Each structure stands twice: as C-alpha cells, then as structure tokens.
C-alpha cells in the first residue's frame, strides 16, 4: 500500500520536481514504518508518479526543473541523453569504476539532491552484495556484526535545507513540521540495509557485537557545501589536532542548530542543487574488538626477560616471556598485535615457581575468536611443548575486566620468595634464628639505584610479613620471605648502599649479597584455576 | 687503605668466586688528585644504567689509618646545602645541577684537616648520603657501598662522554704505583 496520502501531495510534488528521490520524499512526509522503503527503487518511482498523476494533467516528467542534466559518473560519461532514456523500466546498475570505487548509474532520475544517492542505489541489494563480498574476503570469523555507516557531513546541510523547504510548504497548508516528524537518513538507511546484510552474511546485526563493518561515504563534489557555516559560527569549527578537516559531522550539526533560518537561506539554496554524481565509497573496513586471554606462567630460566630487551635496535637477550606465550596466541587468533600485562614481574635472572604469575593478553583485531575449552587446552599444551623456559596454566578466555584484576594483584597481593644469601662473616645456625621470629617488619626502601634512571626518587615503606631461614653452610643460607606487593627483595638483602633500611646486612651485622632469587608464589586467586 | 670484603666466596673452594654487588652492576672510574690536591682521589661507580655513585678511592687521605672524622657537612656555601636538593618525577626535575668541580661536601677531621669532595661528573644531583652525617665512620668502614657520598644522574646524551676525563681501574692503579715509587725514591 502506498504510504502517502492526499495531505502529502503538495510536499511530494515539490520535492520530486526539485530533484529528491522517493525514499527521501517518504522521510519528509513522516513515513515511519519500514516496509515502503524496502520496495525496489523503480517500483517506488512508478507508484509515486501514479500517486501524483491523479491530480495533474500533464505527465510528471522525471526530469526536474531546471533543465535535465546528464548523469555523469566520476570517471565515465555514459552518453545517455536524459530525456530519451526515461523509460519506466530504466535500469539501475552498479558499476565499478577504474579506481575501484563503487558508484551507481541510474538512468531514470538524477542523483537525489538530499541523499546524494545513499537512498537510491546504495541501499539496494547489489551494493550490499558487493560490501558483503569484501567482508567475507577479509577472513574474519563472526556470529554477529555491527554496522557503522559514515555519511559526508554536507548531507546534514542538504537535509536542513530540504527540511526548511518542506516546513515552508506545509506552513502554506497551515500544518507544522517538527524535526521529529521527519525520518532521519541514517535510520531509513538502516531499516533497509540491516535485513539485507543479515540475509547476505547469514548473521544478525547486533549493536553490541565486537565485529564491526564500517562503510565510509564521501562526496568530493559538494565538500564545500559546509564551508559557509564557518563564517557564521566560527566557534563550532575549531581545528582539532588529529582531524584532517575541521568540518566534522558533529561540528556541522552543531552549527546547523545554531544558525538562524534567514542566514541559512541566504547562503544555501533551498531546495538544494542537484549534484552531478552520486557519493563514492571511500572505505569498507572490517575490524574485530579485542579479546582477552588470561592464565598463569612459570618461568624456569634465569636468562629470560619478561619483555623483549632491545637497546639501540639490538636485541640483548633471545626472546622474552611475553613473546613465548603471545606468539602462539597471535597465530591462532590471527590477531594484528597484542598487549601483555601481568600481576607484577620478575627480573631476568629470577625464576617464577609455584602456581605461577597471573597474566592477561589483549589480542588486537583478532580474525578468529571462537574456541572451545578443549581448543584452549590444546593451545596451552602447544605453548608448553614449545619451550622449557616457561610453562603456562589455567589458560582461558576472559573479559576486559581481566586487566583490573592484574593491577589489583600487582599492587595489593602478597608474594613469597626464596633467596640464596651469601655472608662475608662465617655464620652458625643460631645466628639465623632471630630472623624466623620477626613478623611484619617495616622497611623503608629508597628507589633502588638499578631502576633510579627510569623511576622517580622516593621512599617506599613495605612490610616483610614473615621469614624462614634454612642454614646451608658458614657463608650461605636460604631465606624464605612473605612480603607486601612492591617490595624489592634484592635490595632488602644487600641493602642497596644502605638505602633500604633495615636490611639483612644491618639486621645480621654482616655484609650479605643475594646469589639467587625465586618467586615461590604470587598470592592472587585469579584467573580461576582450571582442572588438570 | 680501608679494607672491605666485597667478594662473596662460593660454597666450596673449587667454585669460582661470585662478583660483588659493585662488580656486578658498576664500572669503577677514578679521578686522581682532584683539584690539584695530592692523593685526594675519587672513585666514581658508574652503573650500567648510567647512574653514578660518587665515592672516595682507597688512596684518599680520609681513608688512611689513623684518620678520625669529626664531622661532615653538606653546606658547601652560605646559600647552598646539598641537603636541600629535591627531585621530583621520573625526569628528576628540580635537582641541583653539578659540574665536574662542583663541591659535594666537606669532611672535617680531628687533626684539623679539611677535605672537599667534588662531583667529578656532570649531571643532576639525585641525593647525598645522610647516613654518613649521623655516623661518619661508615665512610671509612665501607667507602664503596654504605659510605658513598652522592648519587648523580648524567644527561642521557652525555652518559658515555662523562668518563672521558676519568681513569680506568688499571690506569688508577698505575698512578698509585708511581706515587709509591716516587715517595720511596725521595725518602
């Protein structure tokens, strides 16, 4: 059923004669249900003409006043004389022009002066198919998607001009027109295209989807349509650092809200001019939101940094904890890059034993995201088989909250260590006993000299909760300690030039040094432990 | 010369000794006869991360046996005390900037002698050692560790060039040897 009524005739006639397409006409007549927009373009044009014919004698020519223009594609001259080829069955074709951009050739009507072709060929099946082909070729795995469509800012200007025109026409009929009475271009576009995308790709459109398909339209021919706004509302168009043009959609909308009707009409034609060409598609991109993988790692090497150690472009040590774990994930998830974080970290020469240290890896723009827990287990096995320097456990997919858990673990949770200590003076078992009895020892640590070049100079108070000593020989003993997060163990042992007080040297009145350090546990119960 | 048992010995005699804290992280550089004063030798410990710890070399008069330190002062002029040095942030803003000859502290001995310790390297002063203020004997007992004088952070661009005017361990030892033979020759 044709959605327009007698009331809409004047407006529809006015809009059609000034070069506006049927779907935009529906929008300005407040047609707010989806079905009419989804009908094929030719059919809509026919119905519209019939609807308008019933009152007028002469055929409503599809050629608007002013005189007909030839439709020119960006690169091609199609040589179709506007008048001669106005058949009822005119074809709307999608052509790929030399530069690979997609345009439409519609011999029945000029390019719409409001939507610049967006609601003409760019919302029909053929175009959608082309976009979907690109999506499928991109190699992403997805079960839903979110569509992000970007229109050129000058569309808002044209929309505003058309709205003023319609408002004026309706005023003659003593009818008012609010902004909400018209249907927004983007809404109508979504009504039409979402089902088409869903059908073509076989998945639903979901606003919360992590998989985003973005289509960017531009219309170089009318780029300067917006520029007059800057003269009238200069403060809306402040140059932002990263943006190429100061005429963003937001800025243009803001200015249109501010500008007075008279000022607008002085500067911009109402109705808008008919353009020569339709919009072009500058970009069809697919991207998947990051996914997170967490686990715990053990480190068995005393020669492995946590992150790659590169100075002046030269790698100082082979590999790193993060690379040994993440490289496999990057491959399997087909991600672009990763961000590795963990609940604290250990030095190159320190092992991580016990349950290991919690870590979380953000995989950026993954092409594959669905894995069964069995597949994750196999991935864990693969990582563990590929290196004896590190081992991973409890590998699992987690949400973005993971990062918060990491930081909490780093800053708040206790850790336990074991250190092999050398003393210059000969010691007996009894000399160690008093250390076992010390509970919650407060120490003040100035920023260790070894990190002072990259950390602020400060004094940090930390607590050594408890200690346990194991005598080895006259010059060696093992010290097990449980400490507050953020304690520098090496400095607690050797004193760091007396800048950590008290320290083992001062407590025992010896010169002591640390020969070996191991992390025995990181007391965080996250991520959740998995069976086997 | 002060003795300082720096080198940890391994559990059994067969294993090699493990290098000391200073040997593991620092390179020793020396400046002899600082400001022309005979034997007032300084030892600069340069960390692999370019931070420098200013200490007295073993041949410095203050470290000779029999010397007693009365007091140490960081007030190097009426307007400047090294104790007032404050640095903030990762880039250590607000630090007093030192040139090679900038005085760090004055050491007063019971025999009336007064010694000025100089920076020997250009850079920002991070901190001076307050522990030796309270217990000056630490300076003599452990001149290379707990008895350090100051910590200086050279400019990143200058981190390699600051050692150009300084002596290596070997060169320093030669200087000391020459002094001893010069003394024995004249006596």
Coordinates of N, CA and C in Angstrom, one line a residue, chain A residues 153-348:
Chain A
X153 N 29.5 15.0 5.8 CA 28.9 16.0 6.6 C 27.9 16.9 5.8
X154 N 28.2 17.1 4.6 CA 27.3 18.0 3.8 C 25.9 17.5 3.7
X155 N 25.7 16.2 3.9 CA 24.3 15.7 3.9 C 23.4 16.4 4.9
X156 N 24.0 16.7 6.1 CA 23.2 17.4 7.1 C 22.8 18.7 6.6
X157 N 23.7 19.4 5.8 CA 23.3 20.7 5.3 C 22.2 20.6 4.3
X158 N 22.2 19.6 3.5 CA 21.2 19.4 2.5 C 19.9 19.0 3.1
X159 N 20.0 18.2 4.1 CA 18.8 17.7 4.9 C 18.1 19.0 5.5
X160 N 19.0 19.8 6.1 CA 18.4 21.0 6.8 C 17.7 21.9 5.7
X161 N 18.3 22.0 4.6 CA 17.7 22.9 3.5 C 16.4 22.3 3.1
X162 N 16.3 21.0 2.9 CA 15.1 20.3 2.5 C 14.0 20.5 3.5
X163 N 14.4 20.3 4.8 CA 13.5 20.5 5.9 C 12.9 21.9 5.9
X164 N 13.7 22.9 5.7 CA 13.2 24.2 5.7 C 12.2 24.4 4.6
X165 N 12.5 23.8 3.5 CA 11.6 23.9 2.3 C 10.3 23.3 2.6
X166 N 10.3 22.1 3.2 CA 9.1 21.3 3.5 C 8.3 22.1 4.5
X167 N 9.0 22.6 5.5 CA 8.3 23.3 6.6 C 7.6 24.5 6.0
X168 N 8.2 25.2 5.1 CA 7.6 26.3 4.5 C 6.3 25.9 3.7
X169 N 6.4 24.8 3.0 CA 5.3 24.3 2.1 C 4.1 23.9 3.0
X170 N 4.5 23.2 4.1 CA 3.4 22.8 5.0 C 2.8 24.0 5.7
X171 N 3.6 25.0 5.9 CA 3.1 26.2 6.5 C 1.9 26.8 5.7
X172 N 2.1 26.7 4.4 CA 1.0 27.2 3.5 C -0.3 26.4 3.7
X173 N -0.1 25.2 4.1 CA -1.4 24.4 4.4 C -1.7 24.5 5.9
X174 N -1.1 25.4 6.5 CA -1.3 25.6 8.0 C -1.0 24.3 8.8
X175 N 0.0 23.6 8.3 CA 0.5 22.5 9.0 C 1.9 22.8 9.6
X176 N 2.2 22.2 10.7 CA 3.5 22.5 11.3 C 4.4 21.2 11.0
X177 N 5.7 21.5 11.1 CA 6.6 20.3 10.9 C 7.7 20.4 11.9
X178 N 7.7 19.5 12.8 CA 8.9 19.4 13.8 C 10.0 18.5 13.2
X179 N 11.1 18.6 13.9 CA 12.2 17.8 13.4 C 11.9 16.3 13.6
X180 N 11.2 16.0 14.6 CA 10.9 14.5 14.8 C 9.8 14.0 13.9
X181 N 9.2 14.9 13.1 CA 8.2 14.4 12.2 C 8.8 13.8 11.0
X182 N 10.1 14.1 10.7 CA 10.7 13.5 9.6 C 11.6 12.4 10.0
X183 N 11.9 11.5 9.1 CA 12.7 10.3 9.4 C 14.1 10.6 9.1
X184 N 15.1 10.3 10.0 CA 16.5 10.6 9.7 C 17.0 9.7 8.6
X185 N 17.9 10.2 7.8 CA 18.5 9.5 6.7 C 19.1 8.2 7.2
X186 N 19.9 8.2 8.3 CA 20.6 7.1 8.7 C 19.6 6.0 9.2
X187 N 18.5 6.4 9.8 CA 17.5 5.4 10.3 C 16.9 4.7 9.1
X188 N 16.5 5.4 8.1 CA 15.9 4.8 7.0 C 16.9 3.9 6.3
X189 N 18.1 4.3 6.2 CA 19.2 3.5 5.6 C 19.3 2.2 6.4
X190 N 19.3 2.2 7.7 CA 19.4 1.0 8.5 C 18.2 0.1 8.3
X191 N 17.0 0.7 8.3 CA 15.8 -0.1 8.1 C 15.9 -1.0 6.9
X192 N 16.5 -0.3 5.8 CA 16.5 -1.1 4.5 C 17.7 -2.0 4.5
X193 N 18.8 -1.6 5.0 CA 20.0 -2.4 4.7 C 20.3 -3.5 5.8
X194 N 19.9 -3.3 7.0 CA 20.2 -4.3 8.0 C 19.7 -5.7 7.6
X195 N 18.4 -5.8 7.2 CA 17.9 -7.1 6.8 C 18.7 -7.7 5.6
X196 N 19.1 -6.8 4.8 CA 19.8 -7.2 3.6 C 21.2 -7.8 4.0
X197 N 21.9 -7.1 4.9 CA 23.2 -7.6 5.3 C 23.1 -8.9 6.1
X198 N 22.1 -8.9 6.9 CA 21.8 -10.1 7.7 C 21.6 -11.3 6.8
X199 N 20.8 -11.1 5.8 CA 20.5 -12.2 4.9 C 21.7 -12.6 4.1
X200 N 22.4 -11.7 3.6 CA 23.6 -12.0 2.8 C 24.7 -12.7 3.5
X201 N 24.9 -12.2 4.8 CA 26.0 -12.8 5.6 C 25.6 -13.9 6.5
X202 N 24.3 -14.1 6.7 CA 23.8 -15.2 7.5 C 23.9 -14.9 9.0
X203 N 24.1 -13.7 9.4 CA 24.2 -13.4 10.9 C 23.4 -12.2 11.2
X204 N 22.9 -12.1 12.5 CA 22.2 -10.9 12.9 C 23.0 -9.7 13.1
X205 N 22.4 -8.5 13.0 CA 23.0 -7.3 13.3 C 22.8 -7.0 14.8
X206 N 23.9 -6.8 15.5 CA 23.7 -6.6 17.0 C 24.6 -5.4 17.4
X207 N 23.9 -4.4 18.0 CA 24.7 -3.2 18.3 C 25.8 -3.5 19.3
X208 N 25.8 -4.6 20.0 CA 26.9 -4.9 21.0 C 27.9 -5.8 20.4
X209 N 27.8 -6.1 19.1 CA 28.8 -7.0 18.5 C 30.2 -6.4 18.5
X210 N 31.2 -7.3 18.7 CA 32.5 -6.9 18.6 C 33.1 -6.8 17.2
X211 N 32.3 -7.3 16.3 CA 32.8 -7.3 14.9 C 32.1 -6.1 14.2
X212 N 32.9 -5.2 13.7 CA 32.4 -4.0 13.1 C 32.7 -3.9 11.6
X213 N 31.7 -3.7 10.9 CA 31.9 -3.4 9.4 C 31.6 -1.9 9.3
X214 N 32.6 -1.2 8.8 CA 32.4 0.2 8.6 C 32.5 0.6 7.1
X215 N 31.5 1.4 6.7 CA 31.4 1.9 5.4 C 31.5 3.4 5.4
X216 N 32.4 4.0 4.7 CA 32.5 5.4 4.7 C 32.2 6.0 3.3
X217 N 31.2 6.9 3.3 CA 30.9 7.6 2.0 C 31.5 8.9 2.0
X218 N 31.7 9.4 0.8 CA 32.2 10.8 0.7 C 31.6 11.4 -0.6
X219 N 31.6 12.6 -0.7 CA 31.1 13.3 -1.9 C 31.9 14.5 -2.2
X220 N 33.0 14.3 -2.9 CA 34.0 15.4 -3.1 C 33.4 16.6 -3.8
X221 N 32.5 16.3 -4.7 CA 31.9 17.4 -5.5 C 31.3 18.5 -4.6
X222 N 30.7 18.1 -3.4 CA 30.0 19.1 -2.6 C 30.6 19.4 -1.3
X223 N 31.9 19.0 -1.2 CA 32.6 19.2 0.1 C 32.5 20.6 0.6
X224 N 32.5 21.6 -0.3 CA 32.4 23.0 0.1 C 31.1 23.5 0.5
X225 N 30.1 22.6 0.4 CA 28.7 23.0 0.9 C 28.7 23.4 2.3
X226 N 29.6 22.9 3.1 CA 29.6 23.2 4.6 C 30.3 24.5 4.9
X227 N 31.2 24.9 4.0 CA 32.1 25.9 4.4 C 31.5 27.3 4.9
X228 N 30.4 27.6 4.3 CA 29.7 28.9 4.7 C 29.4 28.9 6.2
X229 N 29.2 27.7 6.8 CA 28.9 27.6 8.2 C 30.0 28.2 9.1
X230 N 31.2 28.1 8.6 CA 32.3 28.5 9.4 C 32.3 30.0 9.6
X231 N 31.9 30.7 8.5 CA 31.9 32.2 8.6 C 30.8 32.6 9.6
X232 N 29.7 31.9 9.7 CA 28.6 32.3 10.6 C 28.8 31.8 12.0
X233 N 29.3 30.6 12.2 CA 29.5 30.1 13.5 C 30.9 29.6 13.7
X234 N 31.9 30.5 13.7 CA 33.3 30.1 13.7 C 33.7 29.3 14.9
X235 N 33.1 29.5 16.1 CA 33.5 28.7 17.2 C 33.1 27.2 17.2
X236 N 32.2 26.9 16.2 CA 31.9 25.4 16.1 C 33.0 24.7 15.4
X237 N 33.9 25.4 14.7 CA 34.9 24.7 13.9 C 36.3 25.0 14.3
X238 N 36.6 24.6 15.5 CA 38.0 24.8 16.0 C 38.8 23.6 15.5
X239 N 40.0 24.0 15.0 CA 40.8 22.9 14.4 C 41.2 21.9 15.5
X240 N 40.9 20.6 15.3 CA 41.3 19.6 16.3 C 42.6 19.0 15.8
X241 N 43.4 18.5 16.7 CA 44.8 18.1 16.3 C 44.8 17.0 15.2
X242 N 44.0 15.9 15.5 CA 44.2 14.8 14.6 C 43.3 14.7 13.4
X243 N 42.4 15.7 13.3 CA 41.4 15.5 12.2 C 41.9 16.3 11.0
X244 N 41.6 15.6 9.9 CA 42.0 16.2 8.6 C 41.3 17.5 8.3
X245 N 39.9 17.4 8.4 CA 39.1 18.5 8.1 C 38.4 19.0 9.4
X246 N 38.2 20.3 9.5 CA 37.5 20.8 10.6 C 36.0 20.6 10.5
X247 N 35.6 20.3 9.3 CA 34.1 20.1 9.1 C 33.7 18.7 9.4
X248 N 33.6 18.4 10.6 CA 33.2 17.0 11.0 C 31.6 17.1 11.1
X249 N 31.1 15.8 11.1 CA 29.6 15.8 11.2 C 29.1 16.5 12.5
X250 N 29.8 16.2 13.6 CA 29.4 16.9 14.8 C 29.4 18.4 14.8
X251 N 30.5 18.9 14.2 CA 30.7 20.3 14.1 C 29.6 20.9 13.2
X252 N 29.3 20.3 12.1 CA 28.3 20.8 11.2 C 26.9 20.8 11.8
X253 N 26.6 19.7 12.5 CA 25.3 19.6 13.2 C 25.2 20.7 14.2
X254 N 26.2 20.9 14.9 CA 26.2 22.0 16.0 C 25.9 23.3 15.3
X255 N 26.6 23.6 14.2 CA 26.4 24.9 13.6 C 25.0 25.0 13.0
X256 N 24.4 23.9 12.5 CA 23.1 24.0 11.9 C 22.1 24.2 13.0
X257 N 22.3 23.7 14.2 CA 21.4 24.0 15.3 C 21.4 25.5 15.7
X258 N 22.6 26.1 15.5 CA 22.7 27.5 15.9 C 22.2 28.5 14.9
X259 N 22.4 28.1 13.6 CA 22.2 29.2 12.6 C 20.7 29.5 12.5
X260 N 20.5 30.8 12.2 CA 19.1 31.3 12.0 C 18.7 30.9 10.6
X261 N 17.4 30.7 10.5 CA 16.8 30.3 9.2 C 17.2 31.3 8.0
X262 N 17.0 32.6 8.4 CA 17.2 33.6 7.3 C 18.7 33.5 6.8
X263 N 19.6 33.4 7.8 CA 21.0 33.4 7.5 C 21.3 32.2 6.6
X264 N 20.7 31.1 7.0 CA 21.0 29.8 6.3 C 20.5 30.0 4.8
X265 N 19.3 30.5 4.7 CA 18.7 30.6 3.3 C 19.5 31.6 2.4
X266 N 20.1 32.5 3.1 CA 20.9 33.5 2.3 C 22.1 32.8 1.6
X267 N 22.6 31.8 2.4 CA 23.9 31.2 1.9 C 23.7 29.9 1.2
X268 N 22.6 29.2 1.4 CA 22.5 27.9 0.8 C 21.1 27.8 0.1
X269 N 21.1 27.2 -1.1 CA 19.8 27.1 -1.8 C 18.8 26.2 -1.2
X270 N 17.6 26.6 -1.1 CA 16.5 25.7 -0.6 C 15.5 25.7 -1.8
X271 N 15.3 24.6 -2.5 CA 15.9 23.3 -2.3 C 17.4 23.3 -2.7
X272 N 18.1 22.2 -2.3 CA 19.5 22.1 -2.6 C 19.6 21.8 -4.1
X273 N 20.8 22.1 -4.7 CA 21.0 21.8 -6.1 C 21.2 20.3 -6.3
X274 N 20.9 20.0 -7.6 CA 21.1 18.5 -7.9 C 22.6 18.4 -8.2
X275 N 23.2 17.4 -7.6 CA 24.6 17.1 -7.9 C 24.8 16.4 -9.2
X276 N 26.0 16.3 -9.7 CA 26.2 15.6 -11.0 C 26.4 14.1 -10.7
X277 N 27.0 13.8 -9.6 CA 27.4 12.4 -9.4 C 26.9 12.0 -8.0
X278 N 26.8 10.7 -7.8 CA 26.5 10.1 -6.5 C 27.7 10.1 -5.6
X279 N 27.4 9.7 -4.4 CA 28.5 9.6 -3.4 C 29.5 8.5 -3.9
X280 N 30.7 8.5 -3.4 CA 31.6 7.4 -3.6 C 31.9 6.7 -2.2
X281 N 32.2 5.5 -2.3 CA 32.6 4.7 -1.1 C 34.1 4.8 -1.0
X282 N 34.5 5.5 0.1 CA 36.0 5.6 0.2 C 36.6 4.5 1.0
X283 N 35.7 3.8 1.8 CA 36.3 2.8 2.7 C 35.3 1.8 3.1
X284 N 35.6 0.5 2.9 CA 34.9 -0.6 3.6 C 35.8 -1.3 4.4
X285 N 35.7 -1.2 5.7 CA 36.7 -1.9 6.6 C 36.0 -2.8 7.6
X286 N 36.7 -3.8 7.9 CA 36.2 -4.7 9.0 C 37.2 -4.7 10.1
X287 N 36.7 -4.8 11.3 CA 37.6 -4.9 12.5 C 36.9 -5.6 13.6
X288 N 37.7 -6.4 14.3 CA 37.0 -7.1 15.5 C 37.6 -6.5 16.8
X289 N 36.7 -6.3 17.7 CA 37.2 -5.8 19.0 C 38.1 -6.8 19.7
X290 N 38.9 -6.3 20.6 CA 39.9 -7.1 21.2 C 39.3 -8.2 22.0
X291 N 40.0 -9.4 22.1 CA 39.6 -10.4 23.0 C 40.8 -10.6 24.0
X292 N 40.4 -11.2 25.2 CA 41.4 -11.3 26.2 C 41.6 -12.7 26.6
X293 N 42.9 -13.1 26.8 CA 43.2 -14.5 27.2 C 44.1 -14.3 28.5
X294 N 43.7 -15.1 29.5 CA 44.5 -15.0 30.8 C 45.0 -16.3 31.2
X295 N 45.9 -16.3 32.1 CA 46.5 -17.6 32.6 C 47.5 -17.3 33.7
X296 N 48.3 -18.3 34.0 CA 49.4 -18.1 34.9 C 50.7 -18.7 34.3
X297 N 51.8 -18.0 34.5 CA 53.0 -18.6 33.9 C 54.1 -18.9 34.9
X298 N 54.8 -19.9 34.7 CA 56.0 -20.2 35.4 C 57.2 -19.9 34.6
X299 N 58.3 -19.4 35.2 CA 59.5 -19.1 34.5 C 60.6 -19.9 35.0
X300 N 61.2 -20.7 34.2 CA 62.3 -21.6 34.7 C 63.7 -21.2 34.3
X301 N 63.8 -20.1 33.5 CA 65.1 -19.7 33.0 C 65.6 -18.5 33.9
X302 N 66.9 -18.5 34.1 CA 67.5 -17.3 34.7 C 68.1 -16.4 33.7
X303 N 67.6 -16.5 32.5 CA 68.2 -15.7 31.4 C 67.1 -15.3 30.4
X304 N 66.0 -14.9 31.0 CA 64.9 -14.5 30.1 C 64.1 -13.3 30.7
X305 N 64.1 -12.2 29.8 CA 63.4 -11.0 30.3 C 61.9 -11.2 30.1
X306 N 61.1 -10.4 30.8 CA 59.7 -10.5 30.6 C 59.3 -9.9 29.2
X307 N 59.9 -8.8 28.9 CA 59.5 -8.1 27.6 C 60.8 -8.1 26.8
X308 N 60.7 -8.0 25.5 CA 62.0 -8.0 24.7 C 63.0 -7.0 25.1
X309 N 64.2 -7.4 25.2 CA 65.3 -6.5 25.7 C 66.1 -6.0 24.5
X310 N 65.7 -4.8 24.1 CA 66.4 -4.2 22.8 C 67.0 -2.9 23.1
X311 N 68.3 -2.7 22.9 CA 68.9 -1.4 23.1 C 69.5 -1.0 21.8
X312 N 69.2 0.2 21.3 CA 69.7 0.8 20.1 C 69.5 -0.2 18.9
X313 N 68.3 -0.8 18.9 CA 67.9 -1.7 17.8 C 68.5 -3.1 17.9
X314 N 69.3 -3.3 18.9 CA 70.0 -4.6 19.0 C 69.4 -5.4 20.2
X315 N 69.0 -6.6 19.9 CA 68.4 -7.5 20.9 C 69.5 -8.0 21.8
X316 N 69.3 -7.8 23.1 CA 70.4 -8.2 24.0 C 70.2 -9.6 24.5
X317 N 69.0 -10.1 24.6 CA 68.7 -11.5 25.0 C 67.7 -12.0 24.1
X318 N 67.9 -13.3 23.8 CA 66.9 -14.0 23.0 C 65.5 -14.1 23.6
X319 N 64.5 -13.7 22.9 CA 63.2 -13.9 23.3 C 62.8 -13.3 24.6
X320 N 61.6 -13.6 25.1 CA 61.0 -13.0 26.3 C 59.8 -13.8 26.7
X321 N 59.4 -13.6 28.0 CA 58.2 -14.3 28.5 C 57.0 -14.0 27.6
X322 N 56.8 -12.7 27.4 CA 55.6 -12.3 26.6 C 55.6 -12.9 25.2
X323 N 56.7 -12.9 24.6 CA 56.8 -13.4 23.2 C 56.5 -14.9 23.2
X324 N 57.1 -15.6 24.1 CA 57.0 -17.1 24.1 C 55.5 -17.5 24.3
X325 N 54.8 -16.7 25.1 CA 53.3 -17.0 25.2 C 52.5 -16.4 24.1
X326 N 52.7 -15.1 23.8 CA 51.8 -14.5 22.9 C 52.0 -14.8 21.4
X327 N 53.2 -15.2 21.0 CA 53.4 -15.5 19.6 C 52.4 -16.6 19.1
X328 N 52.2 -17.6 20.0 CA 51.3 -18.7 19.6 C 49.9 -18.2 19.5
X329 N 49.5 -17.3 20.5 CA 48.1 -16.8 20.5 C 47.9 -15.9 19.3
X330 N 48.9 -15.1 18.9 CA 48.8 -14.2 17.8 C 48.4 -15.1 16.5
X331 N 49.1 -16.2 16.4 CA 48.9 -17.0 15.2 C 47.5 -17.6 15.2
X332 N 47.2 -18.2 16.3 CA 45.9 -19.0 16.4 C 44.7 -18.0 16.3
X333 N 44.8 -16.9 17.0 CA 43.7 -15.9 16.9 C 43.7 -15.0 15.7
X334 N 44.8 -15.2 14.9 CA 45.0 -14.3 13.8 C 44.8 -12.9 14.1
X335 N 45.5 -12.5 15.1 CA 45.4 -11.1 15.6 C 46.5 -10.2 15.0
X336 N 46.2 -8.9 15.0 CA 47.2 -8.0 14.5 C 48.4 -7.7 15.4
X337 N 48.0 -7.6 16.7 CA 49.1 -7.3 17.7 C 48.6 -7.7 19.1
X338 N 49.4 -7.6 20.1 CA 49.0 -8.0 21.4 C 49.5 -7.0 22.5
X339 N 48.8 -7.0 23.6 CA 49.3 -6.2 24.8 C 49.4 -7.1 25.9
X340 N 50.6 -7.3 26.5 CA 50.8 -8.3 27.6 C 50.8 -7.5 28.9
X341 N 50.0 -8.0 29.9 CA 50.2 -7.4 31.2 C 50.1 -8.5 32.3
X342 N 50.8 -8.3 33.4 CA 50.8 -9.3 34.4 C 50.8 -8.7 35.8
X343 N 50.5 -9.5 36.8 CA 50.5 -9.1 38.2 C 51.9 -8.9 38.7
X344 N 52.5 -7.8 38.3 CA 53.9 -7.6 38.7 C 54.8 -8.4 37.7
X345 N 56.1 -8.3 37.9 CA 57.0 -9.1 37.1 C 58.3 -9.4 37.8
X346 N 59.1 -10.2 37.2 CA 60.4 -10.6 37.9 C 61.5 -10.2 37.0
X347 N 62.7 -10.1 37.6 CA 63.9 -9.8 36.8 C 64.3 -10.9 35.9
X348 N 65.2 -10.6 35.0 CA 65.7 -11.6 34.0 C 66.2 -12.9 34.7

